[in-house]
mmCIF file of C-alpha atoms in Angstrom:
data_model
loop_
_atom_site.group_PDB
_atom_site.id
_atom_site.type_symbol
_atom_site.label_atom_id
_atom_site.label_comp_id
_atom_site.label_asym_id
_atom_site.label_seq_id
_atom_site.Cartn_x
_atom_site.Cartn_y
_atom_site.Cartn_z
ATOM 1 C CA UNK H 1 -24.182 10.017 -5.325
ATOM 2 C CA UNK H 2 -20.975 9.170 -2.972
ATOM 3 C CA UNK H 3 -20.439 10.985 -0.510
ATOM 4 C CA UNK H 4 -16.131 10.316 -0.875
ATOM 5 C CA UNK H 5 -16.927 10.994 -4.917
ATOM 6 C CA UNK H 6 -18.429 14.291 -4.150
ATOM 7 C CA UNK H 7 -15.878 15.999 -2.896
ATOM 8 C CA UNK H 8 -13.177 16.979 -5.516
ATOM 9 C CA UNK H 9 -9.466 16.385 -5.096
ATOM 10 C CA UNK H 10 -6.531 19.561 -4.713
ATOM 11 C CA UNK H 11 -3.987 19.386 -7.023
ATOM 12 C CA UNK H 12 -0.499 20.681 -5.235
ATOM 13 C CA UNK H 13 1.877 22.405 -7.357
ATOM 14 C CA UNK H 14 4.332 20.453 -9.400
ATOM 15 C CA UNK H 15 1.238 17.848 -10.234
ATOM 16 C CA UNK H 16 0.381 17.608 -13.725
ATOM 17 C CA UNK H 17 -2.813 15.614 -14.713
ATOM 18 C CA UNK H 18 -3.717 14.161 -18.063
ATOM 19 C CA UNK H 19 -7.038 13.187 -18.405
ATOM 20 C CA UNK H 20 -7.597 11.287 -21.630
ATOM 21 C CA UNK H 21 -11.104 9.375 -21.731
ATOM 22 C CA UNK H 22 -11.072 6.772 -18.815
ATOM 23 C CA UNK H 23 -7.197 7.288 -18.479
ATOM 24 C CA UNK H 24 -6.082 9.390 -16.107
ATOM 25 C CA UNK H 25 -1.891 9.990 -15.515
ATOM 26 C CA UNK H 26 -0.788 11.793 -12.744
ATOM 27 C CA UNK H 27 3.084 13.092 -13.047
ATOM 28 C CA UNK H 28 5.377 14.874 -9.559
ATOM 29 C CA UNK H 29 7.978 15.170 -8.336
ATOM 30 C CA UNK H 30 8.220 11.307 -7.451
ATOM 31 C CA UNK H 31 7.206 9.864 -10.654
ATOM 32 C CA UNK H 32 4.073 8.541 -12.675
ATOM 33 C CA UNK H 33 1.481 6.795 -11.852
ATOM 34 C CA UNK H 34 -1.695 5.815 -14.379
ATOM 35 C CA UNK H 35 -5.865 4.568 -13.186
ATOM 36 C CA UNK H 36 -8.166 3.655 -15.523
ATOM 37 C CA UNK H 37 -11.131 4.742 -14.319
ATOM 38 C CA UNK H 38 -14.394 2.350 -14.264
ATOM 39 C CA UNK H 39 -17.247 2.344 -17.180
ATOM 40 C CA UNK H 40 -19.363 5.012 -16.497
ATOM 41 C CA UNK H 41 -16.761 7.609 -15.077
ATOM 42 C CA UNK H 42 -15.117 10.439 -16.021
ATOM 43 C CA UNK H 43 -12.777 12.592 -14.991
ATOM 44 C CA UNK H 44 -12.074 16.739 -15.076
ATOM 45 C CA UNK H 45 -9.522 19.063 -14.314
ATOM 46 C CA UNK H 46 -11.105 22.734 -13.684
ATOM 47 C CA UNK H 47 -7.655 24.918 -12.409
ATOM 48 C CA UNK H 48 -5.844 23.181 -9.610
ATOM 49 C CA UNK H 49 -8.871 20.721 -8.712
ATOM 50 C CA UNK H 50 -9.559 16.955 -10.177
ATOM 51 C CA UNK H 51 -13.401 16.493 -9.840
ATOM 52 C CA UNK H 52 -14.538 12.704 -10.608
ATOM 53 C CA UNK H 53 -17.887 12.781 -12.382
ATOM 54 C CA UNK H 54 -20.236 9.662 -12.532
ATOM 55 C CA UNK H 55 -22.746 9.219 -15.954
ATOM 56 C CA UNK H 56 -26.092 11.211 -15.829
ATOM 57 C CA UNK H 57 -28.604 8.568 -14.642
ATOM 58 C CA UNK H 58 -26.046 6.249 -12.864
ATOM 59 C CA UNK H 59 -25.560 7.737 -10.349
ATOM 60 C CA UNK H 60 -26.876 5.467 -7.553
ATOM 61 C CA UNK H 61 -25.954 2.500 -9.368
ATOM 62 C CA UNK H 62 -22.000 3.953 -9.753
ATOM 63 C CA UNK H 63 -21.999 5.246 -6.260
ATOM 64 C CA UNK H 64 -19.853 2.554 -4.707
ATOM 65 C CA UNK H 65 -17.293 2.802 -7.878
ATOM 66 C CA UNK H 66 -17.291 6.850 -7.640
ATOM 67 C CA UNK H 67 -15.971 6.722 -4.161
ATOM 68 C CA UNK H 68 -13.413 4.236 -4.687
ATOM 69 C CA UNK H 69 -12.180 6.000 -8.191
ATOM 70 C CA UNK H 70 -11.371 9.299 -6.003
ATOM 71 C CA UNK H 71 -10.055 7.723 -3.164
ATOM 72 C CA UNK H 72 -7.256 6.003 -5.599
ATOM 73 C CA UNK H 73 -6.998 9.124 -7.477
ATOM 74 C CA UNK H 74 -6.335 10.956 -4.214
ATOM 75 C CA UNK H 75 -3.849 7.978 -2.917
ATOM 76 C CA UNK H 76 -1.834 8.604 -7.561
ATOM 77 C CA UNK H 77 -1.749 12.760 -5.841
ATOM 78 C CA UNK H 78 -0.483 11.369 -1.829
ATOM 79 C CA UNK H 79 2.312 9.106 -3.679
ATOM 80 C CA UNK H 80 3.502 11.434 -6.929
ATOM 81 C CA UNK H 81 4.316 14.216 -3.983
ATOM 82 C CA UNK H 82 5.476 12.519 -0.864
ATOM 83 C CA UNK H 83 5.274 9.179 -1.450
ATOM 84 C CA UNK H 84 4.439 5.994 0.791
ATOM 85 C CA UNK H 85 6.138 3.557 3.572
ATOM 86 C CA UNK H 86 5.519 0.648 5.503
ATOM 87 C CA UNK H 87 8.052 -0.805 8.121
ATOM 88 C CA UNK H 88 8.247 -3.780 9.431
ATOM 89 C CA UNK H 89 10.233 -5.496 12.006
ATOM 90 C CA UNK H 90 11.401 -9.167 12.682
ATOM 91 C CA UNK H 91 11.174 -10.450 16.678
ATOM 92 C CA UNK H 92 12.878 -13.552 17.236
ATOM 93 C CA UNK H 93 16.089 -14.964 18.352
ATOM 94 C CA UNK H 94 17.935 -15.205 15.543
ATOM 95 C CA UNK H 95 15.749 -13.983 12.825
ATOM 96 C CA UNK H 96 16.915 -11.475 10.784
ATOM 97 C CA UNK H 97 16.567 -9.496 7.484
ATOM 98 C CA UNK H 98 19.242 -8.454 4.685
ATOM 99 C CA UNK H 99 19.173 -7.234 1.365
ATOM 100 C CA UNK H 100 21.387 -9.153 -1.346
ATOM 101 C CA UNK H 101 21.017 -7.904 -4.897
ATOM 102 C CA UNK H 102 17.233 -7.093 -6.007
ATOM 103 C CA UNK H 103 15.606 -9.432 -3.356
ATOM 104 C CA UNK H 104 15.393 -9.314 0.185
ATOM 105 C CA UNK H 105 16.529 -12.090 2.387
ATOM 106 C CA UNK H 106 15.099 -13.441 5.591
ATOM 107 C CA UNK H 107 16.569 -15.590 8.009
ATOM 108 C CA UNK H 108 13.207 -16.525 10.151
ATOM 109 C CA UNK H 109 13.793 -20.379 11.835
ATOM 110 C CA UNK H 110 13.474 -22.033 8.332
ATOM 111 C CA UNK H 111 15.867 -24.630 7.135
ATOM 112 C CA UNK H 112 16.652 -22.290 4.627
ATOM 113 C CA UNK H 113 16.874 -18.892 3.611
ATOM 114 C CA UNK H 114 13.408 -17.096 2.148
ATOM 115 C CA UNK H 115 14.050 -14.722 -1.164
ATOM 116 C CA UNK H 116 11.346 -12.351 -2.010
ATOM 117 C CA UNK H 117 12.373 -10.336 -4.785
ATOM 118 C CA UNK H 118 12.309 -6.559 -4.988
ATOM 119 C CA UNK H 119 9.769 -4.872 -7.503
ATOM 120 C CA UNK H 120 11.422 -2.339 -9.958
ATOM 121 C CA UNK H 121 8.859 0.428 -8.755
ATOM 122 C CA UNK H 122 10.037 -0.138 -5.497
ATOM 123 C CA UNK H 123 12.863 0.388 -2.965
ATOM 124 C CA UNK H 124 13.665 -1.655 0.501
ATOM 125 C CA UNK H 125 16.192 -0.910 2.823
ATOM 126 C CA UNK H 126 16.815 -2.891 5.771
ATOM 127 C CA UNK H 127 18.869 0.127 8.756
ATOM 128 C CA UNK H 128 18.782 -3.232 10.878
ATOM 129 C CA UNK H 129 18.823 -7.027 10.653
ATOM 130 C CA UNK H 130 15.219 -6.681 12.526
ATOM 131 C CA UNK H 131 14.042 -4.108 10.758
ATOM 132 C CA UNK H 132 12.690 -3.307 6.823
ATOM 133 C CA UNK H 133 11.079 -0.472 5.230
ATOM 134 C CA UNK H 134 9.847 -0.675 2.024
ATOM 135 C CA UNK H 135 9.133 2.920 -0.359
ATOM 136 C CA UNK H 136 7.656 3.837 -3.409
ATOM 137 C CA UNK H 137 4.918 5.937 -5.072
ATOM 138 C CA UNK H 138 2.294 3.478 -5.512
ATOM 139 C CA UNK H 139 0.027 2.833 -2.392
ATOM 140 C CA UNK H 140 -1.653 -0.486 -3.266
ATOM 141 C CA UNK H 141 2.482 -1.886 -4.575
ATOM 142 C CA UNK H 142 4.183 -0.847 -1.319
ATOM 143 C CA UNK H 143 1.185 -2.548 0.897
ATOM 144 C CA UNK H 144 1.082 -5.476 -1.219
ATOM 145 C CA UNK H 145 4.665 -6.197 -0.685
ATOM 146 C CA UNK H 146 4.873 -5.832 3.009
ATOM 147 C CA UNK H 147 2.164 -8.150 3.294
ATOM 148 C CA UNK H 148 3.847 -10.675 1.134
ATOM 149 C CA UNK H 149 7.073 -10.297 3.590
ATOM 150 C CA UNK H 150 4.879 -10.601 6.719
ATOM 151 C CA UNK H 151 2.904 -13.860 5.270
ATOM 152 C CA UNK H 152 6.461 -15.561 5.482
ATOM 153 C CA UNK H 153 6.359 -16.134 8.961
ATOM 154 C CA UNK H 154 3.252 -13.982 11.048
ATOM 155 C CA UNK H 155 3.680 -13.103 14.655
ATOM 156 C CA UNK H 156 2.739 -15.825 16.845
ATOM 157 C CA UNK H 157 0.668 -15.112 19.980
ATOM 158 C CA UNK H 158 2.874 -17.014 22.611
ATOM 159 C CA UNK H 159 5.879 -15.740 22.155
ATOM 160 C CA UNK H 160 5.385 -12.854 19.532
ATOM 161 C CA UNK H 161 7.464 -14.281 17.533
ATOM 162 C CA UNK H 162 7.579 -13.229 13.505
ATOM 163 C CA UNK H 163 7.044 -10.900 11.058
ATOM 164 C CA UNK H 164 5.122 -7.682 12.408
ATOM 165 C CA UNK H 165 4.165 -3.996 11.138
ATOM 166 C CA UNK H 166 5.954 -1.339 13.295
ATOM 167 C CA UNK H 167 2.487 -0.591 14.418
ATOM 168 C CA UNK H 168 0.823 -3.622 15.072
ATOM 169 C CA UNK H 169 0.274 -4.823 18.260
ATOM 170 C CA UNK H 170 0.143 -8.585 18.895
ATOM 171 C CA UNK H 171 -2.063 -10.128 21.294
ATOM 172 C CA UNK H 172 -0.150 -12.612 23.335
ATOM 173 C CA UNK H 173 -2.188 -15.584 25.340
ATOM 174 C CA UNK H 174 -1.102 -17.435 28.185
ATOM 175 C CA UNK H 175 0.767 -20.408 27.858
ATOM 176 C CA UNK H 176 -0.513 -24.018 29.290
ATOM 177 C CA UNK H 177 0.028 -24.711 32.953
ATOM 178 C CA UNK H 178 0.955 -27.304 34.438
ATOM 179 C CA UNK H 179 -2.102 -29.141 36.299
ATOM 180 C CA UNK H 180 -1.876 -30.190 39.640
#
């Protein structure tokens, strides 16, 4: 059995769960959020505690999948209460970032402006032309996202130039010298 599946998940207050078959919905403060779990897993509620339960007799062969299930399920309880971020920020002469209707627009040494539109689950706000944050409830939406901004143009390691996470830290290299 997993070790991750084992252990079961604490419901805060103000967190309703549903649990019907494979379905589990999980509504906050935040919103809703819905995981179907995989064949061979269940799912109970006992009080304030979500417990994820693989088949009698499967449980080696599920133990990968029984991990994974409560992770996610513990990532529906993390969003439906506080939610998720990601910010990213834009270094570069002249690049820059700014919202126009549902899609944001980058500036990043193109010919042309780059429009990646906004998902309805989510919200971006850009405080400043190098910087974006992206929010919502759903882990795996908000991540997916910034990685689709940060594919648009990826820091470079010779002059750092690009598309970074807040966090990230770029390794530069040294440039070619001129031989004597």
């Amino acid at each position: 059995m997993s070790r991750i599946g084992k252990q079961p998940i604490d419901l805060p207050s103000g967190v309703d769960v549903q649990v019907d078959g494979r379905k589990v919905s999980m509504k906050g403060p935040k919103g809703t959020l819905e995981l179907e779990l995989n064949k061979g897993l269940r799912a109970e509620v006992d009080g304030k505690r979500l417990q994820v339960l693989p088949q009698e007799g499967r449980e080696v062969e599920l133990s990968p999948l029984h991990g994974l299930n409560r992770a996610l399920l513990q990532n529906m309880v993390v969003g439906v209460t506080k939610g998720y971020s990601k910010q990213l920020e834009i270094h570069g002469t002249g690049y820059q970032a700014k919202l126009s209707g549902k899609q944001v627009e980058l500036q990043i040494g193109f010919a042309h402006p780059v429009f990646i539109p906004i998902p309805s689950n989510l919200s971006v706000e850009v405080p400043t032309p190098e910087k974006i944050t992206i929010s919502g409830i759903d882990k795996q939406a908000v991540g997916e996202l910034a990685a689709v901004i940060r594919r648009v143009r990826k820091p470079e390691p010779y002059k750092g130039k690009g598309i970074r996470y807040s966090d990230e830290v770029v390794r530069r290299k040294a440039g070619k010298t001129m031989g004597g």
